[in-house]
Amino acid sequence: MARATSQRGIAATEFALWLPIIVVLIAGVLDWGTYMSTRASLQRAVTDGARVGASKFEPATEAAGSVARPAALARARQVIVDQGLECGNGCTLTTSFCFANLVGPCDVSSQGGGRLPPPVDSLLVEVSYTFVPWFGFAFTPDRIRTDFVMAMENQRPGGP
């Protein structure tokens, strides 16, 4: 009888020793899973925003991007909300109109991105989001930055 009691005591001790390690591992998996899910949601938002903005007709009489940029911002913000995220104080959503073959906001090759100025008029949608993990045991990045460039459906004659 003493042997069975000591076996239960050993099992309880082993469980007590392993429990913190298991909890930290599970918390890390949940934090990284939430981070990756949030990043995918934000990428979907900028991609969809750029798609909607690039499809808007830009009359040559209007300023470049005056129709596309607000449409892209509205759609990206709506997708972020639909995904269950908040784009409040820790979220910056911006758009830029990029003229064909001109160095500008769409050219991030100087920042190590390896992208050249687009050969056609394009729309850039960017988001910077503050990520707050649930537990904080895993070392997840605290900022998520993602962008997407899409060619405008109708091109402006003559550039800027």
Short mmCIF file of N, CA and C in Angstrom, two decimals:
data_model
loop_
_atom_site.label_atom_id
_atom_site.label_comp_id
_atom_site.label_asym_id
_atom_site.label_seq_id
_atom_site.Cartn_x
_atom_site.Cartn_y
_atom_site.Cartn_z
N MET A 1 0.82 -1.19 0.00
CA MET A 1 0.00 0.00 0.00
C MET A 1 0.87 1.26 0.00
N ALA A 2 1.97 1.22 0.70
CA ALA A 2 2.87 2.37 0.76
C ALA A 2 3.45 2.66 -0.62
N ARG A 3 3.67 1.63 -1.43
CA ARG A 3 4.23 1.80 -2.76
C ARG A 3 3.26 2.57 -3.68
N ALA A 4 1.98 2.27 -3.64
CA ALA A 4 0.99 2.96 -4.46
C ALA A 4 0.89 4.43 -4.07
N THR A 5 0.96 4.70 -2.80
CA THR A 5 0.89 6.09 -2.33
C THR A 5 2.11 6.87 -2.79
N SER A 6 3.28 6.27 -2.73
CA SER A 6 4.49 6.98 -3.17
C SER A 6 4.48 7.19 -4.68
N GLN A 7 3.89 6.27 -5.43
CA GLN A 7 3.79 6.43 -6.89
C GLN A 7 2.90 7.63 -7.22
N ARG A 8 1.80 7.77 -6.48
CA ARG A 8 0.91 8.91 -6.70
C ARG A 8 1.63 10.22 -6.33
N GLY A 9 2.42 10.19 -5.32
CA GLY A 9 3.18 11.37 -4.92
C GLY A 9 4.21 11.77 -5.96
N ILE A 10 4.85 10.79 -6.57
CA ILE A 10 5.83 11.06 -7.63
C ILE A 10 5.14 11.64 -8.85
N ALA A 11 4.00 11.07 -9.21
CA ALA A 11 3.25 11.58 -10.37
C ALA A 11 2.80 13.02 -10.13
N ALA A 12 2.35 13.32 -8.93
CA ALA A 12 1.93 14.69 -8.62
C ALA A 12 3.11 15.65 -8.67
N THR A 13 4.27 15.21 -8.20
CA THR A 13 5.46 16.05 -8.24
C THR A 13 5.90 16.31 -9.68
N GLU A 14 5.90 15.26 -10.51
CA GLU A 14 6.27 15.43 -11.91
C GLU A 14 5.30 16.36 -12.63
N PHE A 15 4.02 16.21 -12.33
CA PHE A 15 3.02 17.09 -12.94
C PHE A 15 3.28 18.54 -12.52
N ALA A 16 3.57 18.77 -11.26
CA ALA A 16 3.83 20.12 -10.76
C ALA A 16 5.07 20.72 -11.41
N LEU A 17 6.06 19.89 -11.72
CA LEU A 17 7.28 20.39 -12.36
C LEU A 17 7.06 20.69 -13.85
N TRP A 18 6.27 19.88 -14.52
CA TRP A 18 6.06 20.05 -15.96
C TRP A 18 4.97 21.08 -16.28
N LEU A 19 4.04 21.32 -15.38
CA LEU A 19 2.92 22.21 -15.65
C LEU A 19 3.35 23.62 -16.10
N PRO A 20 4.27 24.30 -15.44
CA PRO A 20 4.66 25.64 -15.90
C PRO A 20 5.24 25.62 -17.32
N ILE A 21 6.01 24.61 -17.63
CA ILE A 21 6.60 24.52 -18.97
C ILE A 21 5.51 24.34 -20.02
N ILE A 22 4.56 23.48 -19.74
CA ILE A 22 3.46 23.24 -20.68
C ILE A 22 2.62 24.50 -20.86
N VAL A 23 2.34 25.20 -19.76
CA VAL A 23 1.54 26.43 -19.83
C VAL A 23 2.26 27.49 -20.67
N VAL A 24 3.57 27.65 -20.46
CA VAL A 24 4.33 28.63 -21.25
C VAL A 24 4.33 28.25 -22.73
N LEU A 25 4.50 26.99 -23.04
CA LEU A 25 4.47 26.56 -24.45
C LEU A 25 3.11 26.80 -25.09
N ILE A 26 2.05 26.47 -24.40
CA ILE A 26 0.70 26.70 -24.94
C ILE A 26 0.44 28.20 -25.11
N ALA A 27 0.86 29.01 -24.14
CA ALA A 27 0.69 30.46 -24.25
C ALA A 27 1.48 31.00 -25.44
N GLY A 28 2.69 30.49 -25.66
CA GLY A 28 3.48 30.92 -26.81
C GLY A 28 2.82 30.56 -28.13
N VAL A 29 2.28 29.37 -28.21
CA VAL A 29 1.57 28.95 -29.43
C VAL A 29 0.36 29.84 -29.67
N LEU A 30 -0.38 30.16 -28.63
CA LEU A 30 -1.55 31.04 -28.78
C LEU A 30 -1.15 32.45 -29.20
N ASP A 31 -0.08 32.99 -28.60
CA ASP A 31 0.39 34.33 -28.98
C ASP A 31 0.84 34.36 -30.43
N TRP A 32 1.65 33.39 -30.85
CA TRP A 32 2.13 33.38 -32.23
C TRP A 32 0.99 33.12 -33.21
N GLY A 33 0.05 32.27 -32.84
CA GLY A 33 -1.12 32.03 -33.69
C GLY A 33 -1.95 33.28 -33.87
N THR A 34 -2.13 34.02 -32.79
CA THR A 34 -2.88 35.28 -32.87
C THR A 34 -2.12 36.30 -33.71
N TYR A 35 -0.81 36.36 -33.53
CA TYR A 35 0.01 37.28 -34.33
C TYR A 35 -0.11 36.97 -35.83
N MET A 36 0.04 35.71 -36.18
CA MET A 36 -0.02 35.33 -37.60
C MET A 36 -1.42 35.56 -38.18
N SER A 37 -2.44 35.30 -37.40
CA SER A 37 -3.81 35.54 -37.84
C SER A 37 -4.06 37.04 -38.06
N THR A 38 -3.57 37.86 -37.15
CA THR A 38 -3.72 39.31 -37.28
C THR A 38 -2.97 39.81 -38.50
N ARG A 39 -1.77 39.30 -38.70
CA ARG A 39 -0.98 39.71 -39.88
C ARG A 39 -1.68 39.33 -41.18
N ALA A 40 -2.24 38.13 -41.24
CA ALA A 40 -2.97 37.70 -42.44
C ALA A 40 -4.21 38.57 -42.67
N SER A 41 -4.90 38.93 -41.60
CA SER A 41 -6.08 39.78 -41.72
C SER A 41 -5.70 41.17 -42.25
N LEU A 42 -4.60 41.71 -41.75
CA LEU A 42 -4.16 43.03 -42.22
C LEU A 42 -3.69 42.98 -43.67
N GLN A 43 -3.03 41.89 -44.06
CA GLN A 43 -2.61 41.74 -45.45
C GLN A 43 -3.84 41.67 -46.36
N ARG A 44 -4.85 40.96 -45.91
CA ARG A 44 -6.10 40.87 -46.68
C ARG A 44 -6.72 42.25 -46.83
N ALA A 45 -6.68 43.05 -45.77
CA ALA A 45 -7.28 44.39 -45.81
C ALA A 45 -6.56 45.29 -46.81
N VAL A 46 -5.23 45.33 -46.79
CA VAL A 46 -4.52 46.21 -47.73
C VAL A 46 -4.65 45.71 -49.17
N THR A 47 -4.67 44.40 -49.34
CA THR A 47 -4.84 43.85 -50.69
C THR A 47 -6.21 44.20 -51.24
N ASP A 48 -7.24 44.00 -50.44
CA ASP A 48 -8.59 44.30 -50.90
C ASP A 48 -8.79 45.80 -51.09
N GLY A 49 -8.21 46.61 -50.19
CA GLY A 49 -8.30 48.06 -50.35
C GLY A 49 -7.64 48.53 -51.64
N ALA A 50 -6.46 48.00 -51.94
CA ALA A 50 -5.77 48.36 -53.18
C ALA A 50 -6.56 47.91 -54.40
N ARG A 51 -7.17 46.74 -54.32
CA ARG A 51 -7.96 46.23 -55.45
C ARG A 51 -9.15 47.14 -55.72
N VAL A 52 -9.86 47.52 -54.68
CA VAL A 52 -11.03 48.39 -54.85
C VAL A 52 -10.61 49.77 -55.34
N GLY A 53 -9.57 50.34 -54.74
CA GLY A 53 -9.11 51.66 -55.15
C GLY A 53 -8.59 51.69 -56.58
N ALA A 54 -7.85 50.66 -56.97
CA ALA A 54 -7.28 50.62 -58.32
C ALA A 54 -8.34 50.45 -59.39
N SER A 55 -9.49 49.95 -59.01
CA SER A 55 -10.56 49.74 -60.00
C SER A 55 -11.40 50.99 -60.23
N LYS A 56 -11.21 52.02 -59.41
CA LYS A 56 -12.00 53.25 -59.56
C LYS A 56 -11.50 54.07 -60.74
N PHE A 57 -12.44 54.65 -61.46
CA PHE A 57 -12.09 55.48 -62.61
C PHE A 57 -11.58 56.82 -62.12
N GLU A 58 -10.43 57.23 -62.61
CA GLU A 58 -9.81 58.51 -62.26
C GLU A 58 -9.90 59.44 -63.47
N PRO A 59 -10.82 60.40 -63.47
CA PRO A 59 -10.88 61.33 -64.60
C PRO A 59 -9.58 62.14 -64.71
N ALA A 60 -9.16 62.41 -65.92
CA ALA A 60 -7.93 63.17 -66.13
C ALA A 60 -8.05 64.60 -65.60
N THR A 61 -9.28 65.07 -65.42
CA THR A 61 -9.48 66.43 -64.92
C THR A 61 -9.32 66.52 -63.40
N GLU A 62 -9.36 65.40 -62.70
CA GLU A 62 -9.23 65.38 -61.25
C GLU A 62 -7.77 65.18 -60.85
N ALA A 63 -7.43 65.52 -59.62
CA ALA A 63 -6.09 65.27 -59.10
C ALA A 63 -5.86 63.76 -59.02
N ALA A 64 -4.63 63.35 -59.29
CA ALA A 64 -4.30 61.92 -59.28
C ALA A 64 -4.57 61.31 -57.92
N GLY A 65 -5.35 60.26 -57.89
CA GLY A 65 -5.65 59.56 -56.66
C GLY A 65 -6.81 60.13 -55.88
N SER A 66 -7.46 61.18 -56.36
CA SER A 66 -8.53 61.81 -55.60
C SER A 66 -9.76 60.92 -55.47
N VAL A 67 -9.93 59.97 -56.35
CA VAL A 67 -11.05 59.03 -56.27
C VAL A 67 -10.58 57.70 -55.70
N ALA A 68 -9.42 57.24 -56.14
CA ALA A 68 -8.93 55.91 -55.75
C ALA A 68 -8.51 55.83 -54.29
N ARG A 69 -7.80 56.84 -53.81
CA ARG A 69 -7.27 56.78 -52.44
C ARG A 69 -8.37 56.71 -51.37
N PRO A 70 -9.40 57.56 -51.42
CA PRO A 70 -10.46 57.44 -50.40
C PRO A 70 -11.20 56.11 -50.48
N ALA A 71 -11.41 55.61 -51.70
CA ALA A 71 -12.10 54.31 -51.85
C ALA A 71 -11.26 53.19 -51.27
N ALA A 72 -9.95 53.25 -51.50
CA ALA A 72 -9.05 52.22 -50.97
C ALA A 72 -9.00 52.27 -49.44
N LEU A 73 -8.92 53.46 -48.88
CA LEU A 73 -8.91 53.61 -47.42
C LEU A 73 -10.19 53.08 -46.79
N ALA A 74 -11.32 53.44 -47.38
CA ALA A 74 -12.60 53.01 -46.83
C ALA A 74 -12.73 51.48 -46.87
N ARG A 75 -12.33 50.88 -47.99
CA ARG A 75 -12.45 49.43 -48.10
C ARG A 75 -11.49 48.72 -47.16
N ALA A 76 -10.25 49.18 -47.06
CA ALA A 76 -9.28 48.54 -46.16
C ALA A 76 -9.75 48.65 -44.71
N ARG A 77 -10.26 49.81 -44.33
CA ARG A 77 -10.75 49.99 -42.96
C ARG A 77 -11.94 49.08 -42.69
N GLN A 78 -12.83 48.93 -43.69
CA GLN A 78 -13.99 48.06 -43.53
C GLN A 78 -13.57 46.60 -43.37
N VAL A 79 -12.59 46.16 -44.14
CA VAL A 79 -12.11 44.77 -44.02
C VAL A 79 -11.48 44.55 -42.66
N ILE A 80 -10.73 45.52 -42.15
CA ILE A 80 -10.12 45.39 -40.83
C ILE A 80 -11.21 45.22 -39.77
N VAL A 81 -12.26 46.03 -39.85
CA VAL A 81 -13.36 45.92 -38.90
C VAL A 81 -14.08 44.58 -39.06
N ASP A 82 -14.31 44.16 -40.31
CA ASP A 82 -14.99 42.89 -40.57
C ASP A 82 -14.19 41.70 -40.03
N GLN A 83 -12.88 41.83 -39.97
CA GLN A 83 -12.03 40.76 -39.46
C GLN A 83 -11.98 40.74 -37.94
N GLY A 84 -12.67 41.68 -37.29
CA GLY A 84 -12.72 41.71 -35.84
C GLY A 84 -11.57 42.48 -35.20
N LEU A 85 -10.86 43.27 -35.98
CA LEU A 85 -9.76 44.08 -35.44
C LEU A 85 -10.21 45.53 -35.32
N GLU A 86 -9.51 46.29 -34.54
CA GLU A 86 -9.81 47.71 -34.39
C GLU A 86 -8.67 48.51 -34.97
N CYS A 87 -9.01 49.50 -35.77
CA CYS A 87 -7.98 50.38 -36.33
C CYS A 87 -8.11 51.73 -35.61
N GLY A 88 -7.70 51.74 -34.35
CA GLY A 88 -7.80 52.94 -33.53
C GLY A 88 -6.45 53.61 -33.39
N ASN A 89 -6.05 53.89 -32.14
CA ASN A 89 -4.81 54.62 -31.86
C ASN A 89 -3.57 53.89 -32.34
N GLY A 90 -3.54 52.56 -32.24
CA GLY A 90 -2.35 51.81 -32.61
C GLY A 90 -2.32 51.37 -34.05
N CYS A 91 -3.14 51.99 -34.88
CA CYS A 91 -3.24 51.56 -36.28
C CYS A 91 -3.14 52.78 -37.19
N THR A 92 -2.28 52.69 -38.18
CA THR A 92 -2.15 53.76 -39.17
C THR A 92 -2.38 53.15 -40.55
N LEU A 93 -3.35 53.68 -41.27
CA LEU A 93 -3.70 53.19 -42.59
C LEU A 93 -3.49 54.33 -43.57
N THR A 94 -2.62 54.14 -44.58
CA THR A 94 -2.33 55.21 -45.53
C THR A 94 -2.39 54.68 -46.97
N THR A 95 -2.63 55.61 -47.89
CA THR A 95 -2.60 55.28 -49.32
C THR A 95 -1.76 56.33 -50.04
N SER A 96 -1.17 55.93 -51.14
CA SER A 96 -0.39 56.83 -51.99
C SER A 96 -0.66 56.50 -53.44
N PHE A 97 -0.71 57.54 -54.27
CA PHE A 97 -0.81 57.34 -55.71
C PHE A 97 0.59 57.41 -56.27
N CYS A 98 0.96 56.44 -57.08
CA CYS A 98 2.33 56.36 -57.61
C CYS A 98 2.28 56.51 -59.13
N PHE A 99 2.96 57.52 -59.64
CA PHE A 99 3.00 57.74 -61.08
C PHE A 99 3.98 56.77 -61.73
N ALA A 100 3.71 56.43 -62.95
CA ALA A 100 4.52 55.46 -63.70
C ALA A 100 5.97 55.92 -63.79
N ASN A 101 6.88 55.00 -63.47
CA ASN A 101 8.33 55.17 -63.62
C ASN A 101 8.93 56.33 -62.83
N LEU A 102 8.24 56.85 -61.85
CA LEU A 102 8.78 57.91 -61.01
C LEU A 102 9.09 57.37 -59.63
N VAL A 103 10.23 57.75 -59.10
CA VAL A 103 10.59 57.34 -57.75
C VAL A 103 9.64 58.05 -56.79
N GLY A 104 9.05 57.29 -55.89
CA GLY A 104 8.09 57.86 -54.95
C GLY A 104 7.80 56.87 -53.85
N PRO A 105 6.62 56.96 -53.30
CA PRO A 105 6.28 56.08 -52.18
C PRO A 105 6.24 54.60 -52.54
N CYS A 106 6.03 54.28 -53.80
CA CYS A 106 5.97 52.86 -54.19
C CYS A 106 7.36 52.26 -54.38
N ASP A 107 8.39 53.10 -54.40
CA ASP A 107 9.77 52.64 -54.55
C ASP A 107 10.39 52.47 -53.17
N VAL A 108 10.50 51.24 -52.72
CA VAL A 108 11.12 51.00 -51.42
C VAL A 108 12.45 50.27 -51.57
N SER A 109 13.03 50.32 -52.79
CA SER A 109 14.30 49.63 -52.99
C SER A 109 15.40 50.24 -52.14
N SER A 110 15.31 51.54 -51.82
CA SER A 110 16.32 52.18 -50.97
C SER A 110 16.21 51.69 -49.53
N GLN A 111 15.06 51.12 -49.15
CA GLN A 111 14.85 50.60 -47.80
C GLN A 111 15.12 49.10 -47.73
N GLY A 112 15.67 48.54 -48.77
CA GLY A 112 15.98 47.12 -48.77
C GLY A 112 14.84 46.24 -49.22
N GLY A 113 13.76 46.84 -49.74
CA GLY A 113 12.60 46.07 -50.17
C GLY A 113 12.78 45.44 -51.53
N GLY A 114 13.71 45.96 -52.33
CA GLY A 114 13.98 45.39 -53.63
C GLY A 114 12.95 45.72 -54.69
N ARG A 115 12.07 46.68 -54.41
CA ARG A 115 11.02 47.02 -55.36
C ARG A 115 11.45 48.27 -56.12
N LEU A 116 11.22 48.30 -57.41
CA LEU A 116 11.52 49.45 -58.24
C LEU A 116 10.26 50.26 -58.46
N PRO A 117 10.39 51.50 -58.97
CA PRO A 117 9.18 52.25 -59.28
C PRO A 117 8.34 51.46 -60.28
N PRO A 118 7.02 51.43 -60.10
CA PRO A 118 6.18 50.66 -61.01
C PRO A 118 6.18 51.26 -62.42
N PRO A 119 6.07 50.42 -63.45
CA PRO A 119 6.07 50.94 -64.83
C PRO A 119 4.74 51.56 -65.22
N VAL A 120 3.73 51.47 -64.37
CA VAL A 120 2.40 52.02 -64.66
C VAL A 120 1.93 52.78 -63.42
N ASP A 121 0.91 53.63 -63.60
CA ASP A 121 0.32 54.30 -62.45
C ASP A 121 -0.20 53.24 -61.48
N SER A 122 0.08 53.42 -60.21
CA SER A 122 -0.26 52.40 -59.21
C SER A 122 -0.80 53.04 -57.95
N LEU A 123 -1.39 52.20 -57.13
CA LEU A 123 -1.92 52.63 -55.84
C LEU A 123 -1.27 51.79 -54.76
N LEU A 124 -0.72 52.46 -53.74
CA LEU A 124 -0.08 51.80 -52.62
C LEU A 124 -0.96 51.95 -51.39
N VAL A 125 -1.25 50.84 -50.72
CA VAL A 125 -2.00 50.86 -49.46
C VAL A 125 -1.09 50.25 -48.40
N GLU A 126 -0.91 50.96 -47.28
CA GLU A 126 -0.04 50.50 -46.20
C GLU A 126 -0.79 50.52 -44.88
N VAL A 127 -0.44 49.59 -44.00
CA VAL A 127 -0.98 49.60 -42.64
C VAL A 127 0.16 49.32 -41.66
N SER A 128 0.11 50.02 -40.55
CA SER A 128 1.02 49.77 -39.43
C SER A 128 0.12 49.57 -38.21
N TYR A 129 0.26 48.43 -37.54
CA TYR A 129 -0.67 48.03 -36.50
C TYR A 129 0.11 47.63 -35.25
N THR A 130 -0.34 48.10 -34.10
CA THR A 130 0.28 47.71 -32.84
C THR A 130 -0.34 46.41 -32.37
N PHE A 131 0.49 45.38 -32.25
CA PHE A 131 0.02 44.06 -31.82
C PHE A 131 0.27 43.89 -30.33
N VAL A 132 -0.77 43.50 -29.62
CA VAL A 132 -0.67 43.25 -28.18
C VAL A 132 -0.96 41.77 -27.95
N PRO A 133 0.06 40.98 -27.52
CA PRO A 133 -0.18 39.55 -27.30
C PRO A 133 -1.06 39.31 -26.08
N TRP A 134 -1.67 38.14 -26.04
CA TRP A 134 -2.52 37.77 -24.91
C TRP A 134 -1.72 37.56 -23.64
N PHE A 135 -0.61 36.82 -23.77
CA PHE A 135 0.14 36.43 -22.59
C PHE A 135 1.50 37.11 -22.50
N GLY A 136 2.18 37.26 -23.61
CA GLY A 136 3.48 37.91 -23.64
C GLY A 136 4.65 37.00 -23.33
N PHE A 137 4.43 35.70 -23.23
CA PHE A 137 5.54 34.78 -22.98
C PHE A 137 6.39 34.57 -24.23
N ALA A 138 5.76 34.60 -25.40
CA ALA A 138 6.49 34.44 -26.66
C ALA A 138 6.95 35.82 -27.12
N PHE A 139 8.07 35.87 -27.77
CA PHE A 139 8.61 37.14 -28.23
C PHE A 139 8.04 37.46 -29.61
N THR A 140 6.83 37.97 -29.64
CA THR A 140 6.20 38.37 -30.89
C THR A 140 6.53 39.83 -31.17
N PRO A 141 6.62 40.22 -32.44
CA PRO A 141 6.85 41.64 -32.75
C PRO A 141 5.68 42.48 -32.24
N ASP A 142 5.97 43.71 -31.85
CA ASP A 142 4.90 44.57 -31.34
C ASP A 142 4.28 45.42 -32.44
N ARG A 143 4.89 45.46 -33.63
CA ARG A 143 4.32 46.20 -34.77
C ARG A 143 4.17 45.25 -35.95
N ILE A 144 3.04 45.37 -36.61
CA ILE A 144 2.82 44.64 -37.86
C ILE A 144 2.72 45.69 -38.95
N ARG A 145 3.61 45.62 -39.92
CA ARG A 145 3.59 46.54 -41.06
C ARG A 145 3.43 45.71 -42.33
N THR A 146 2.49 46.09 -43.14
CA THR A 146 2.30 45.40 -44.40
C THR A 146 1.78 46.39 -45.43
N ASP A 147 2.07 46.13 -46.69
CA ASP A 147 1.62 47.01 -47.76
C ASP A 147 1.31 46.20 -49.01
N PHE A 148 0.67 46.87 -49.97
CA PHE A 148 0.35 46.22 -51.23
C PHE A 148 0.26 47.30 -52.30
N VAL A 149 0.86 47.04 -53.45
CA VAL A 149 0.82 47.95 -54.59
C VAL A 149 0.05 47.27 -55.70
N MET A 150 -0.87 48.02 -56.30
CA MET A 150 -1.64 47.47 -57.43
C MET A 150 -1.72 48.50 -58.54
N ALA A 151 -1.60 48.03 -59.77
CA ALA A 151 -1.68 48.92 -60.94
C ALA A 151 -3.10 49.46 -61.08
N MET A 152 -3.19 50.74 -61.43
CA MET A 152 -4.49 51.36 -61.65
C MET A 152 -5.13 50.76 -62.90
N GLU A 153 -6.42 50.58 -62.85
CA GLU A 153 -7.12 49.99 -63.99
C GLU A 153 -7.09 50.92 -65.20
N ASN A 154 -7.26 52.22 -64.97
CA ASN A 154 -7.13 53.17 -66.08
C ASN A 154 -5.91 54.04 -65.83
N GLN A 155 -5.11 54.18 -66.84
CA GLN A 155 -3.85 54.92 -66.72
C GLN A 155 -4.05 56.37 -67.16
N ARG A 156 -3.37 57.27 -66.46
CA ARG A 156 -3.47 58.70 -66.79
C ARG A 156 -2.47 59.01 -67.92
N PRO A 157 -2.89 59.74 -68.91
CA PRO A 157 -1.95 60.10 -69.99
C PRO A 157 -0.97 61.16 -69.52
N GLY A 158 0.30 60.97 -69.83
CA GLY A 158 1.29 62.02 -69.60
C GLY A 158 1.90 62.11 -68.21
N GLY A 159 1.51 61.32 -67.26
CA GLY A 159 2.11 61.34 -65.92
C GLY A 159 1.64 62.50 -65.08
N PRO A 160 2.48 62.96 -64.12
CA PRO A 160 2.05 63.99 -63.18
C PRO A 160 1.94 65.29 -63.89
#
